[in-house]
mmCIF file with all atom_site columns, C-alpha atoms in Angstrom:
data_model
loop_
_atom_site.group_PDB
_atom_site.id
_atom_site.type_symbol
_atom_site.label_atom_id
_atom_site.label_alt_id
_atom_site.label_comp_id
_atom_site.label_asym_id
_atom_site.label_entity_id
_atom_site.label_seq_id
_atom_site.pdbx_PDB_ins_code
_atom_site.Cartn_x
_atom_site.Cartn_y
_atom_site.Cartn_z
_atom_site.occupancy
_atom_site.B_iso_or_equiv
_atom_site.pdbx_formal_charge
_atom_site.auth_seq_id
_atom_site.auth_comp_id
_atom_site.auth_asym_id
_atom_site.auth_atom_id
_atom_site.pdbx_PDB_model_num
ATOM 1   C CA . MET U 1 1   ? 146.220 81.941  -43.949 1.00 0.00 ? 1   MET U CA 1
ATOM 2   C CA . LEU U 1 2   ? 143.695 84.796  -44.070 1.00 0.00 ? 2   LEU U CA 1
ATOM 3   C CA . HIS U 1 3   ? 140.874 82.588  -42.780 1.00 0.00 ? 3   HIS U CA 1
ATOM 4   C CA . LEU U 1 4   ? 143.098 81.481  -39.872 1.00 0.00 ? 4   LEU U CA 1
ATOM 5   C CA . LEU U 1 5   ? 143.952 85.085  -38.978 1.00 0.00 ? 5   LEU U CA 1
ATOM 6   C CA . TYR U 1 6   ? 140.296 86.109  -39.105 1.00 0.00 ? 6   TYR U CA 1
ATOM 7   C CA . GLY U 1 7   ? 139.443 83.173  -36.842 1.00 0.00 ? 7   GLY U CA 1
ATOM 8   C CA . VAL U 1 8   ? 142.122 84.174  -34.329 1.00 0.00 ? 8   VAL U CA 1
ATOM 9   C CA . ILE U 1 9   ? 140.941 87.802  -34.350 1.00 0.00 ? 9   ILE U CA 1
ATOM 10  C CA . LEU U 1 10  ? 137.355 86.682  -33.807 1.00 0.00 ? 10  LEU U CA 1
ATOM 11  C CA . GLY U 1 11  ? 138.413 84.479  -30.871 1.00 0.00 ? 11  GLY U CA 1
ATOM 12  C CA . GLU U 1 12  ? 140.417 87.304  -29.300 1.00 0.00 ? 12  GLU U CA 1
ATOM 13  C CA . ALA U 1 13  ? 137.492 89.687  -29.732 1.00 0.00 ? 13  ALA U CA 1
ATOM 14  C CA . VAL U 1 14  ? 135.209 87.198  -27.945 1.00 0.00 ? 14  VAL U CA 1
ATOM 15  C CA . VAL U 1 15  ? 137.713 86.949  -25.071 1.00 0.00 ? 15  VAL U CA 1
ATOM 16  C CA . ILE U 1 16  ? 137.908 90.749  -24.767 1.00 0.00 ? 16  ILE U CA 1
ATOM 17  C CA . LEU U 1 17  ? 134.122 91.090  -24.830 1.00 0.00 ? 17  LEU U CA 1
ATOM 18  C CA . SER U 1 18  ? 133.816 88.398  -22.147 1.00 0.00 ? 18  SER U CA 1
ATOM 19  C CA . PHE U 1 19  ? 135.941 90.619  -19.864 1.00 0.00 ? 19  PHE U CA 1
ATOM 20  C CA . LEU U 1 20  ? 133.402 93.447  -20.133 1.00 0.00 ? 20  LEU U CA 1
ATOM 21  C CA . PHE U 1 21  ? 130.375 91.546  -18.781 1.00 0.00 ? 21  PHE U CA 1
ATOM 22  C CA . LYS U 1 22  ? 129.923 89.422  -15.672 1.00 0.00 ? 22  LYS U CA 1
ATOM 23  C CA . SER U 1 23  ? 129.022 85.967  -16.927 1.00 0.00 ? 23  SER U CA 1
ATOM 24  C CA . PRO U 1 24  ? 130.077 82.321  -16.495 1.00 0.00 ? 24  PRO U CA 1
ATOM 25  C CA . LEU U 1 25  ? 132.144 82.700  -19.677 1.00 0.00 ? 25  LEU U CA 1
ATOM 26  C CA . ARG U 1 26  ? 134.173 85.466  -18.025 1.00 0.00 ? 26  ARG U CA 1
ATOM 27  C CA . LYS U 1 27  ? 135.063 83.198  -15.103 1.00 0.00 ? 27  LYS U CA 1
ATOM 28  C CA . VAL U 1 28  ? 136.031 80.378  -17.467 1.00 0.00 ? 28  VAL U CA 1
ATOM 29  C CA . VAL U 1 29  ? 138.238 82.731  -19.522 1.00 0.00 ? 29  VAL U CA 1
ATOM 30  C CA . ILE U 1 30  ? 139.961 84.167  -16.448 1.00 0.00 ? 30  ILE U CA 1
ATOM 31  C CA . VAL U 1 31  ? 140.619 80.702  -14.981 1.00 0.00 ? 31  VAL U CA 1
ATOM 32  C CA . SER U 1 32  ? 141.927 79.496  -18.350 1.00 0.00 ? 32  SER U CA 1
ATOM 33  C CA . LEU U 1 33  ? 144.291 82.460  -18.626 1.00 0.00 ? 33  LEU U CA 1
ATOM 34  C CA . ASP U 1 34  ? 145.459 81.912  -15.035 1.00 0.00 ? 34  ASP U CA 1
ATOM 35  C CA . ARG U 1 35  ? 146.356 78.325  -15.904 1.00 0.00 ? 35  ARG U CA 1
ATOM 36  C CA . LEU U 1 36  ? 147.927 79.393  -19.192 1.00 0.00 ? 36  LEU U CA 1
ATOM 37  C CA . LYS U 1 37  ? 150.304 81.729  -17.364 1.00 0.00 ? 37  LYS U CA 1
ATOM 38  C CA . ARG U 1 38  ? 151.584 78.875  -15.187 1.00 0.00 ? 38  ARG U CA 1
ATOM 39  C CA . GLY U 1 39  ? 154.174 76.222  -15.973 1.00 0.00 ? 39  GLY U CA 1
ATOM 40  C CA . ARG U 1 40  ? 155.204 76.070  -19.610 1.00 0.00 ? 40  ARG U CA 1
ATOM 41  C CA . GLY U 1 41  ? 152.277 78.187  -20.799 1.00 0.00 ? 41  GLY U CA 1
ATOM 42  C CA . PRO U 1 42  ? 154.215 81.479  -21.067 1.00 0.00 ? 42  PRO U CA 1
ATOM 43  C CA . VAL U 1 43  ? 156.959 79.752  -23.072 1.00 0.00 ? 43  VAL U CA 1
ATOM 44  C CA . VAL U 1 44  ? 154.406 78.406  -25.539 1.00 0.00 ? 44  VAL U CA 1
ATOM 45  C CA . VAL U 1 45  ? 152.697 81.800  -25.857 1.00 0.00 ? 45  VAL U CA 1
ATOM 46  C CA . LYS U 1 46  ? 156.007 83.578  -26.419 1.00 0.00 ? 46  LYS U CA 1
ATOM 47  C CA . THR U 1 47  ? 156.972 80.985  -29.040 1.00 0.00 ? 47  THR U CA 1
ATOM 48  C CA . VAL U 1 48  ? 153.709 81.497  -30.932 1.00 0.00 ? 48  VAL U CA 1
ATOM 49  C CA . ALA U 1 49  ? 154.010 85.287  -30.685 1.00 0.00 ? 49  ALA U CA 1
ATOM 50  C CA . GLY U 1 50  ? 157.602 85.095  -31.937 1.00 0.00 ? 50  GLY U CA 1
ATOM 51  C CA . THR U 1 51  ? 156.523 82.954  -34.889 1.00 0.00 ? 51  THR U CA 1
ATOM 52  C CA . VAL U 1 52  ? 153.789 85.439  -35.802 1.00 0.00 ? 52  VAL U CA 1
ATOM 53  C CA . ALA U 1 53  ? 156.296 88.288  -35.506 1.00 0.00 ? 53  ALA U CA 1
ATOM 54  C CA . VAL U 1 54  ? 158.723 86.488  -37.841 1.00 0.00 ? 54  VAL U CA 1
ATOM 55  C CA . VAL U 1 55  ? 155.974 85.872  -40.407 1.00 0.00 ? 55  VAL U CA 1
ATOM 56  C CA . LEU U 1 56  ? 154.942 89.529  -40.082 1.00 0.00 ? 56  LEU U CA 1
ATOM 57  C CA . ALA U 1 57  ? 158.518 90.622  -40.739 1.00 0.00 ? 57  ALA U CA 1
ATOM 58  C CA . SER U 1 58  ? 158.627 88.328  -43.774 1.00 0.00 ? 58  SER U CA 1
ATOM 59  C CA . SER U 1 59  ? 155.422 89.883  -45.143 1.00 0.00 ? 59  SER U CA 1
ATOM 60  C CA . LEU U 1 60  ? 156.812 93.386  -44.623 1.00 0.00 ? 60  LEU U CA 1
ATOM 61  C CA . TYR U 1 61  ? 159.991 92.392  -46.464 1.00 0.00 ? 61  TYR U CA 1
ATOM 62  C CA . SER U 1 62  ? 157.942 90.977  -49.342 1.00 0.00 ? 62  SER U CA 1
ATOM 63  C CA . ILE U 1 63  ? 155.926 94.218  -49.505 1.00 0.00 ? 63  ILE U CA 1
ATOM 64  C CA . SER U 1 64  ? 159.069 96.333  -49.721 1.00 0.00 ? 64  SER U CA 1
ATOM 65  C CA . GLU U 1 65  ? 160.563 93.983  -52.338 1.00 0.00 ? 65  GLU U CA 1
ATOM 66  C CA . ILE U 1 66  ? 157.455 94.079  -54.547 1.00 0.00 ? 66  ILE U CA 1
ATOM 67  C CA . ARG U 1 67  ? 157.212 97.861  -54.286 1.00 0.00 ? 67  ARG U CA 1
ATOM 68  C CA . SER U 1 68  ? 160.846 98.302  -55.225 1.00 0.00 ? 68  SER U CA 1
ATOM 69  C CA . ARG U 1 69  ? 160.330 95.976  -58.197 1.00 0.00 ? 69  ARG U CA 1
ATOM 70  C CA . MET U 1 70  ? 157.271 97.973  -59.296 1.00 0.00 ? 70  MET U CA 1
ATOM 71  C CA . PHE U 1 71  ? 159.211 101.240 -59.087 1.00 0.00 ? 71  PHE U CA 1
ATOM 72  C CA . ASP U 1 72  ? 162.001 99.771  -61.216 1.00 0.00 ? 72  ASP U CA 1
ATOM 73  C CA . LEU U 1 73  ? 159.581 98.975  -64.055 1.00 0.00 ? 73  LEU U CA 1
ATOM 74  C CA . GLU U 1 74  ? 158.955 101.430 -66.863 1.00 0.00 ? 74  GLU U CA 1
ATOM 75  C CA . ALA U 1 75  ? 156.041 103.840 -66.532 1.00 0.00 ? 75  ALA U CA 1
ATOM 76  C CA . GLY U 1 76  ? 152.711 102.297 -67.505 1.00 0.00 ? 76  GLY U CA 1
ATOM 77  C CA . VAL U 1 77  ? 153.962 98.710  -67.260 1.00 0.00 ? 77  VAL U CA 1
ATOM 78  C CA . ILE U 1 78  ? 152.765 97.153  -63.993 1.00 0.00 ? 78  ILE U CA 1
ATOM 79  C CA . ASN U 1 79  ? 152.509 93.445  -63.414 1.00 0.00 ? 79  ASN U CA 1
ATOM 80  C CA . PRO U 1 80  ? 148.957 92.605  -62.213 1.00 0.00 ? 80  PRO U CA 1
ATOM 81  C CA . THR U 1 81  ? 150.329 89.621  -60.307 1.00 0.00 ? 81  THR U CA 1
ATOM 82  C CA . ASP U 1 82  ? 152.566 91.927  -58.275 1.00 0.00 ? 82  ASP U CA 1
ATOM 83  C CA . GLN U 1 83  ? 149.563 94.118  -57.493 1.00 0.00 ? 83  GLN U CA 1
ATOM 84  C CA . VAL U 1 84  ? 147.583 91.141  -56.198 1.00 0.00 ? 84  VAL U CA 1
ATOM 85  C CA . LEU U 1 85  ? 150.545 89.839  -54.177 1.00 0.00 ? 85  LEU U CA 1
ATOM 86  C CA . LEU U 1 86  ? 151.167 93.305  -52.738 1.00 0.00 ? 86  LEU U CA 1
ATOM 87  C CA . SER U 1 87  ? 147.541 93.653  -51.637 1.00 0.00 ? 87  SER U CA 1
ATOM 88  C CA . LYS U 1 88  ? 147.606 90.152  -50.126 1.00 0.00 ? 88  LYS U CA 1
ATOM 89  C CA . HIS U 1 89  ? 150.812 90.808  -48.156 1.00 0.00 ? 89  HIS U CA 1
ATOM 90  C CA . ILE U 1 90  ? 149.517 94.162  -46.901 1.00 0.00 ? 90  ILE U CA 1
ATOM 91  C CA . LEU U 1 91  ? 146.295 92.541  -45.671 1.00 0.00 ? 91  LEU U CA 1
ATOM 92  C CA . GLU U 1 92  ? 148.182 89.680  -44.001 1.00 0.00 ? 92  GLU U CA 1
ATOM 93  C CA . ALA U 1 93  ? 150.613 92.068  -42.310 1.00 0.00 ? 93  ALA U CA 1
ATOM 94  C CA . SER U 1 94  ? 147.733 94.200  -41.035 1.00 0.00 ? 94  SER U CA 1
ATOM 95  C CA . LEU U 1 95  ? 145.884 91.188  -39.653 1.00 0.00 ? 95  LEU U CA 1
ATOM 96  C CA . MET U 1 96  ? 148.993 89.754  -37.968 1.00 0.00 ? 96  MET U CA 1
ATOM 97  C CA . GLY U 1 97  ? 149.741 93.101  -36.345 1.00 0.00 ? 97  GLY U CA 1
ATOM 98  C CA . PHE U 1 98  ? 146.128 93.267  -35.209 1.00 0.00 ? 98  PHE U CA 1
ATOM 99  C CA . VAL U 1 99  ? 146.403 89.745  -33.726 1.00 0.00 ? 99  VAL U CA 1
ATOM 100 C CA . LEU U 1 100 ? 149.513 90.688  -31.736 1.00 0.00 ? 100 LEU U CA 1
ATOM 101 C CA . PHE U 1 101 ? 147.891 93.904  -30.507 1.00 0.00 ? 101 PHE U CA 1
ATOM 102 C CA . LEU U 1 102 ? 144.736 92.101  -29.350 1.00 0.00 ? 102 LEU U CA 1
ATOM 103 C CA . ALA U 1 103 ? 146.874 89.460  -27.605 1.00 0.00 ? 103 ALA U CA 1
ATOM 104 C CA . LEU U 1 104 ? 148.716 92.216  -25.727 1.00 0.00 ? 104 LEU U CA 1
ATOM 105 C CA . MET U 1 105 ? 145.394 93.844  -24.806 1.00 0.00 ? 105 MET U CA 1
ATOM 106 C CA . ILE U 1 106 ? 144.035 90.523  -23.491 1.00 0.00 ? 106 ILE U CA 1
ATOM 107 C CA . ASP U 1 107 ? 147.141 90.116  -21.331 1.00 0.00 ? 107 ASP U CA 1
ATOM 108 C CA . ARG U 1 108 ? 146.810 93.640  -19.902 1.00 0.00 ? 108 ARG U CA 1
ATOM 109 C CA . LEU U 1 109 ? 143.068 93.299  -19.276 1.00 0.00 ? 109 LEU U CA 1
ATOM 110 C CA . HIS U 1 110 ? 143.609 90.017  -17.466 1.00 0.00 ? 110 HIS U CA 1
ATOM 111 C CA . HIS U 1 111 ? 146.350 91.604  -15.361 1.00 0.00 ? 111 HIS U CA 1
ATOM 112 C CA . TYR U 1 112 ? 144.166 94.589  -14.391 1.00 0.00 ? 112 TYR U CA 1
ATOM 113 C CA . ILE U 1 113 ? 141.192 92.353  -13.580 1.00 0.00 ? 113 ILE U CA 1
ATOM 114 C CA . ARG U 1 114 ? 143.345 90.278  -11.218 1.00 0.00 ? 114 ARG U CA 1
ATOM 115 C CA . GLU U 1 115 ? 144.638 93.439  -9.541  1.00 0.00 ? 115 GLU U CA 1
ATOM 116 C CA . LEU U 1 116 ? 141.084 94.732  -9.129  1.00 0.00 ? 116 LEU U CA 1
ATOM 117 C CA . ARG U 1 117 ? 140.006 91.467  -7.498  1.00 0.00 ? 117 ARG U CA 1
ATOM 118 C CA . VAL U 1 118 ? 142.907 91.611  -5.055  1.00 0.00 ? 118 VAL U CA 1
ATOM 119 C CA . LEU U 1 119 ? 142.218 95.268  -4.215  1.00 0.00 ? 119 LEU U CA 1
ATOM 120 C CA . ARG U 1 120 ? 138.515 94.623  -3.678  1.00 0.00 ? 120 ARG U CA 1
ATOM 121 C CA . LYS U 1 121 ? 139.212 91.697  -1.353  1.00 0.00 ? 121 LYS U CA 1
ATOM 122 C CA . ALA U 1 122 ? 141.709 93.760  0.620   1.00 0.00 ? 122 ALA U CA 1
ATOM 123 C CA . MET U 1 123 ? 139.290 96.675  0.810   1.00 0.00 ? 123 MET U CA 1
ATOM 124 C CA . GLU U 1 124 ? 136.427 94.433  1.982   1.00 0.00 ? 124 GLU U CA 1
ATOM 125 C CA . ALA U 1 125 ? 138.661 92.869  4.638   1.00 0.00 ? 125 ALA U CA 1
ATOM 126 C CA . ALA U 1 126 ? 139.757 96.319  5.803   1.00 0.00 ? 126 ALA U CA 1
ATOM 127 C CA . LYS U 1 127 ? 136.136 97.529  5.969   1.00 0.00 ? 127 LYS U CA 1
ATOM 128 C CA . LYS U 1 128 ? 135.055 94.465  7.946   1.00 0.00 ? 128 LYS U CA 1
ATOM 129 C CA . GLN U 1 129 ? 137.919 94.906  10.361  1.00 0.00 ? 129 GLN U CA 1
ATOM 130 C CA . ASN U 1 130 ? 137.133 98.603  10.692  1.00 0.00 ? 130 ASN U CA 1
ATOM 131 C CA . ARG U 1 131 ? 133.450 97.824  11.304  1.00 0.00 ? 131 ARG U CA 1
ATOM 132 C CA . SER U 1 132 ? 134.294 95.214  13.920  1.00 0.00 ? 132 SER U CA 1
ATOM 133 C CA . PHE U 1 133 ? 136.525 97.700  15.676  1.00 0.00 ? 133 PHE U CA 1
ATOM 134 C CA . GLU U 1 134 ? 133.818 100.349 15.672  1.00 0.00 ? 134 GLU U CA 1
ATOM 135 C CA . GLU U 1 135 ? 131.111 97.960  16.882  1.00 0.00 ? 135 GLU U CA 1
ATOM 136 C CA . GLY U 1 136 ? 133.205 96.122  19.405  1.00 0.00 ? 136 GLY U CA 1
ATOM 137 C CA . LYS U 1 137 ? 132.746 96.857  23.061  1.00 0.00 ? 137 LYS U CA 1
ATOM 138 C CA . THR U 1 138 ? 135.759 97.834  25.089  1.00 0.00 ? 138 THR U CA 1
ATOM 139 C CA . THR U 1 139 ? 136.253 96.846  28.692  1.00 0.00 ? 139 THR U CA 1
ATOM 140 C CA . SER U 1 140 ? 138.678 99.583  29.574  1.00 0.00 ? 140 SER U CA 1
ATOM 141 C CA . SER U 1 141 ? 139.743 102.992 28.422  1.00 0.00 ? 141 SER U CA 1
ATOM 142 C CA . GLU U 1 142 ? 143.169 101.694 27.394  1.00 0.00 ? 142 GLU U CA 1
ATOM 143 C CA . GLU U 1 143 ? 141.659 99.071  25.096  1.00 0.00 ? 143 GLU U CA 1
ATOM 144 C CA . GLN U 1 144 ? 139.305 101.649 23.636  1.00 0.00 ? 144 GLN U CA 1
ATOM 145 C CA . LYS U 1 145 ? 142.193 103.995 22.974  1.00 0.00 ? 145 LYS U CA 1
ATOM 146 C CA . ALA U 1 146 ? 144.158 101.227 21.278  1.00 0.00 ? 146 ALA U CA 1
ATOM 147 C CA . LEU U 1 147 ? 141.181 100.350 19.107  1.00 0.00 ? 147 LEU U CA 1
ATOM 148 C CA . MET U 1 148 ? 140.695 103.966 18.078  1.00 0.00 ? 148 MET U CA 1
ATOM 149 C CA . GLU U 1 149 ? 144.341 104.200 17.094  1.00 0.00 ? 149 GLU U CA 1
ATOM 150 C CA . GLU U 1 150 ? 144.034 101.080 14.969  1.00 0.00 ? 150 GLU U CA 1
ATOM 151 C CA . ILE U 1 151 ? 140.908 102.499 13.331  1.00 0.00 ? 151 ILE U CA 1
ATOM 152 C CA . ALA U 1 152 ? 142.759 105.728 12.581  1.00 0.00 ? 152 ALA U CA 1
ATOM 153 C CA . VAL U 1 153 ? 145.561 103.720 10.971  1.00 0.00 ? 153 VAL U CA 1
ATOM 154 C CA . MET U 1 154 ? 143.148 101.617 8.891   1.00 0.00 ? 154 MET U CA 1
ATOM 155 C CA . ARG U 1 155 ? 141.058 104.492 7.505   1.00 0.00 ? 155 ARG U CA 1
ATOM 156 C CA . PRO U 1 156 ? 143.836 105.990 5.317   1.00 0.00 ? 156 PRO U CA 1
ATOM 157 C CA . LYS U 1 157 ? 144.548 102.504 3.982   1.00 0.00 ? 157 LYS U CA 1
ATOM 158 C CA . VAL U 1 158 ? 140.871 102.054 3.108   1.00 0.00 ? 158 VAL U CA 1
ATOM 159 C CA . LYS U 1 159 ? 140.804 105.409 1.331   1.00 0.00 ? 159 LYS U CA 1
ATOM 160 C CA . GLN U 1 160 ? 143.981 104.526 -0.543  1.00 0.00 ? 160 GLN U CA 1
ATOM 161 C CA . LEU U 1 161 ? 142.511 101.197 -1.641  1.00 0.00 ? 161 LEU U CA 1
ATOM 162 C CA . GLU U 1 162 ? 139.323 102.932 -2.780  1.00 0.00 ? 162 GLU U CA 1
ATOM 163 C CA . SER U 1 163 ? 141.307 105.450 -4.839  1.00 0.00 ? 163 SER U CA 1
ATOM 164 C CA . GLU U 1 164 ? 143.361 102.650 -6.401  1.00 0.00 ? 164 GLU U CA 1
ATOM 165 C CA . CYS U 1 165 ? 140.170 100.759 -7.212  1.00 0.00 ? 165 CYS U CA 1
ATOM 166 C CA . GLU U 1 166 ? 138.693 103.858 -8.874  1.00 0.00 ? 166 GLU U CA 1
ATOM 167 C CA . ALA U 1 167 ? 141.894 104.369 -10.876 1.00 0.00 ? 167 ALA U CA 1
ATOM 168 C CA . LYS U 1 168 ? 141.829 100.762 -12.076 1.00 0.00 ? 168 LYS U CA 1
ATOM 169 C CA . GLY U 1 169 ? 138.146 101.130 -12.926 1.00 0.00 ? 169 GLY U CA 1
ATOM 170 C CA . SER U 1 170 ? 138.852 104.185 -15.088 1.00 0.00 ? 170 SER U CA 1
ATOM 171 C CA . ARG U 1 171 ? 141.645 102.244 -16.788 1.00 0.00 ? 171 ARG U CA 1
ATOM 172 C CA . VAL U 1 172 ? 139.207 99.438  -17.591 1.00 0.00 ? 172 VAL U CA 1
ATOM 173 C CA . LYS U 1 173 ? 136.754 101.978 -19.076 1.00 0.00 ? 173 LYS U CA 1
ATOM 174 C CA . THR U 1 174 ? 139.564 103.354 -21.255 1.00 0.00 ? 174 THR U CA 1
ATOM 175 C CA . LEU U 1 175 ? 140.369 99.850  -22.464 1.00 0.00 ? 175 LEU U CA 1
ATOM 176 C CA . GLU U 1 176 ? 136.680 99.315  -23.232 1.00 0.00 ? 176 GLU U CA 1
ATOM 177 C CA . GLY U 1 177 ? 136.809 102.360 -25.486 1.00 0.00 ? 177 GLY U CA 1
ATOM 178 C CA . GLU U 1 178 ? 139.912 100.977 -27.191 1.00 0.00 ? 178 GLU U CA 1
ATOM 179 C CA . VAL U 1 179 ? 138.116 97.671  -27.741 1.00 0.00 ? 179 VAL U CA 1
ATOM 180 C CA . GLU U 1 180 ? 135.246 99.515  -29.431 1.00 0.00 ? 180 GLU U CA 1
ATOM 181 C CA . ALA U 1 181 ? 137.715 101.348 -31.674 1.00 0.00 ? 181 ALA U CA 1
ATOM 182 C CA . LEU U 1 182 ? 139.378 98.037  -32.548 1.00 0.00 ? 182 LEU U CA 1
ATOM 183 C CA . LYS U 1 183 ? 135.995 96.551  -33.473 1.00 0.00 ? 183 LYS U CA 1
ATOM 184 C CA . LYS U 1 184 ? 135.449 99.422  -35.908 1.00 0.00 ? 184 LYS U CA 1
ATOM 185 C CA . GLN U 1 185 ? 138.955 98.926  -37.316 1.00 0.00 ? 185 GLN U CA 1
ATOM 186 C CA . SER U 1 186 ? 138.248 95.211  -37.794 1.00 0.00 ? 186 SER U CA 1
ATOM 187 C CA . GLU U 1 187 ? 135.095 96.077  -39.745 1.00 0.00 ? 187 GLU U CA 1
ATOM 188 C CA . GLY U 1 188 ? 137.184 98.383  -41.939 1.00 0.00 ? 188 GLY U CA 1
ATOM 189 C CA . LEU U 1 189 ? 139.673 95.561  -42.564 1.00 0.00 ? 189 LEU U CA 1
ATOM 190 C CA . LEU U 1 190 ? 136.850 93.259  -43.592 1.00 0.00 ? 190 LEU U CA 1
ATOM 191 C CA . LEU U 1 191 ? 135.596 95.857  -46.086 1.00 0.00 ? 191 LEU U CA 1
ATOM 192 C CA . GLU U 1 192 ? 139.142 96.284  -47.391 1.00 0.00 ? 192 GLU U CA 1
ATOM 193 C CA . TYR U 1 193 ? 139.440 92.516  -47.805 1.00 0.00 ? 193 TYR U CA 1
ATOM 194 C CA . ASP U 1 194 ? 136.201 92.411  -49.826 1.00 0.00 ? 194 ASP U CA 1
ATOM 195 C CA . ARG U 1 195 ? 137.484 95.225  -52.022 1.00 0.00 ? 195 ARG U CA 1
ATOM 196 C CA . LEU U 1 196 ? 140.770 93.407  -52.600 1.00 0.00 ? 196 LEU U CA 1
ATOM 197 C CA . LEU U 1 197 ? 138.909 90.256  -53.560 1.00 0.00 ? 197 LEU U CA 1
ATOM 198 C CA . GLU U 1 198 ? 136.849 92.253  -56.064 1.00 0.00 ? 198 GLU U CA 1
ATOM 199 C CA . ASP U 1 199 ? 140.022 93.867  -57.498 1.00 0.00 ? 199 ASP U CA 1
ATOM 200 C CA . ASN U 1 200 ? 141.619 90.442  -57.761 1.00 0.00 ? 200 ASN U CA 1
ATOM 201 C CA . GLN U 1 201 ? 138.616 89.129  -59.687 1.00 0.00 ? 201 GLN U CA 1
ATOM 202 C CA . ASN U 1 202 ? 138.715 92.118  -62.048 1.00 0.00 ? 202 ASN U CA 1
ATOM 203 C CA . ILE U 1 203 ? 142.439 91.654  -62.677 1.00 0.00 ? 203 ILE U CA 1
ATOM 204 C CA . ARG U 1 204 ? 141.919 87.982  -63.426 1.00 0.00 ? 204 ARG U CA 1
ATOM 205 C CA . SER U 1 205 ? 139.135 88.832  -65.878 1.00 0.00 ? 205 SER U CA 1
ATOM 206 C CA . GLN U 1 206 ? 141.395 91.352  -67.603 1.00 0.00 ? 206 GLN U CA 1
ATOM 207 C CA . LEU U 1 207 ? 144.205 88.811  -67.811 1.00 0.00 ? 207 LEU U CA 1
ATOM 208 C CA . GLU U 1 208 ? 141.851 86.235  -69.314 1.00 0.00 ? 208 GLU U CA 1
ATOM 209 C CA . SER U 1 209 ? 140.586 88.729  -71.910 1.00 0.00 ? 209 SER U CA 1
ATOM 210 C CA . ILE U 1 210 ? 144.178 89.722  -72.776 1.00 0.00 ? 210 ILE U CA 1
ATOM 211 C CA . SER U 1 211 ? 145.129 86.057  -73.091 1.00 0.00 ? 211 SER U CA 1
ATOM 212 C CA . LYS U 1 212 ? 142.131 85.365  -75.391 1.00 0.00 ? 212 LYS U CA 1
ATOM 213 C CA . SER U 1 213 ? 142.956 88.421  -77.522 1.00 0.00 ? 213 SER U CA 1
ATOM 214 C CA . SER U 1 214 ? 146.598 87.390  -77.877 1.00 0.00 ? 214 SER U CA 1
ATOM 215 C CA . SER U 1 215 ? 145.641 83.813  -78.823 1.00 0.00 ? 215 SER U CA 1
ATOM 216 C CA . HIS U 1 216 ? 143.158 85.169  -81.398 1.00 0.00 ? 216 HIS U CA 1
ATOM 217 C CA . VAL U 1 217 ? 145.867 87.387  -82.937 1.00 0.00 ? 217 VAL U CA 1
ATOM 218 C CA . ASP U 1 218 ? 148.284 84.446  -83.047 1.00 0.00 ? 218 ASP U CA 1
ATOM 219 C CA . ASN U 1 219 ? 145.682 82.310  -84.837 1.00 0.00 ? 219 ASN U CA 1
ATOM 220 C CA . LYS U 1 220 ? 145.188 85.051  -87.450 1.00 0.00 ? 220 LYS U CA 1
ATOM 221 C CA . LYS U 1 221 ? 148.930 85.308  -87.993 1.00 0.00 ? 221 LYS U CA 1
ATOM 222 C CA . SER U 1 222 ? 149.271 81.544  -88.416 1.00 0.00 ? 222 SER U CA 1
ATOM 223 C CA . MET U 1 223 ? 146.537 81.591  -91.098 1.00 0.00 ? 223 MET U CA 1
#
C-alpha cells in the first residue's frame, strides 16, 4: 500500500513539474488530461478519488480507535503492536491526503493553462485585427472614421485580455511556489517513513529479546 502511494505521488509530481516547463512531455500531458476529462473519464476519476477518500476515512477511524485503546491501558503498559499500527495508519493517511491534494492541484493547473491558452489566442487575434485596421488604407473619410471607432473599441478589450493574462501568470507562479513547498513536504514524509521503519525494527528486536528472556525463564522453572 505504501509503495503504491509513493508511486502515485511520484507520478503526480512528474505531471506537475511537466506543467512548469515547455517540452513535448507537457503537450502529451495536457492532451492526455483533455481526453481524460471527456466521456466517462470524469466518472472514473471521481470513483477513484471517492475510493481513496473512503480508505482515508477508514485509516483515520483506525487511528482514533488505537489511540483510545492506548489511553484506556494502565500507565506504563503500551502494546508495541499498537504503536507500529498507529504509525503505519498515520503515514498512510498522510500520503492519501497528499495524493488527493496533488490531484486537485493538477486539475487546477490544467484548468488555468487552458484558460491562458484561450486568452493568448484571443489577444493575438485582437492584436492582429488592430494592426490590420491601423495599417489598412481607407478610401473615404467615413470608412476611416468607422475603422478608428472599431480600433477604439478593440483597444480596451486588448488591455483587459493583457491584464487577465498577467493575473493568470501570477497565479501560475503562486502554484509553482506551492509545488516547491509540496516537494519539501514529500521529502519530510520520506524521512518520517525511514524513521518509522527504524522504530519498527527496534520494537521487533525488543519483542524478540523479551520472548527469548521469557522462554529462558520458563525453561529454568521447568527444570
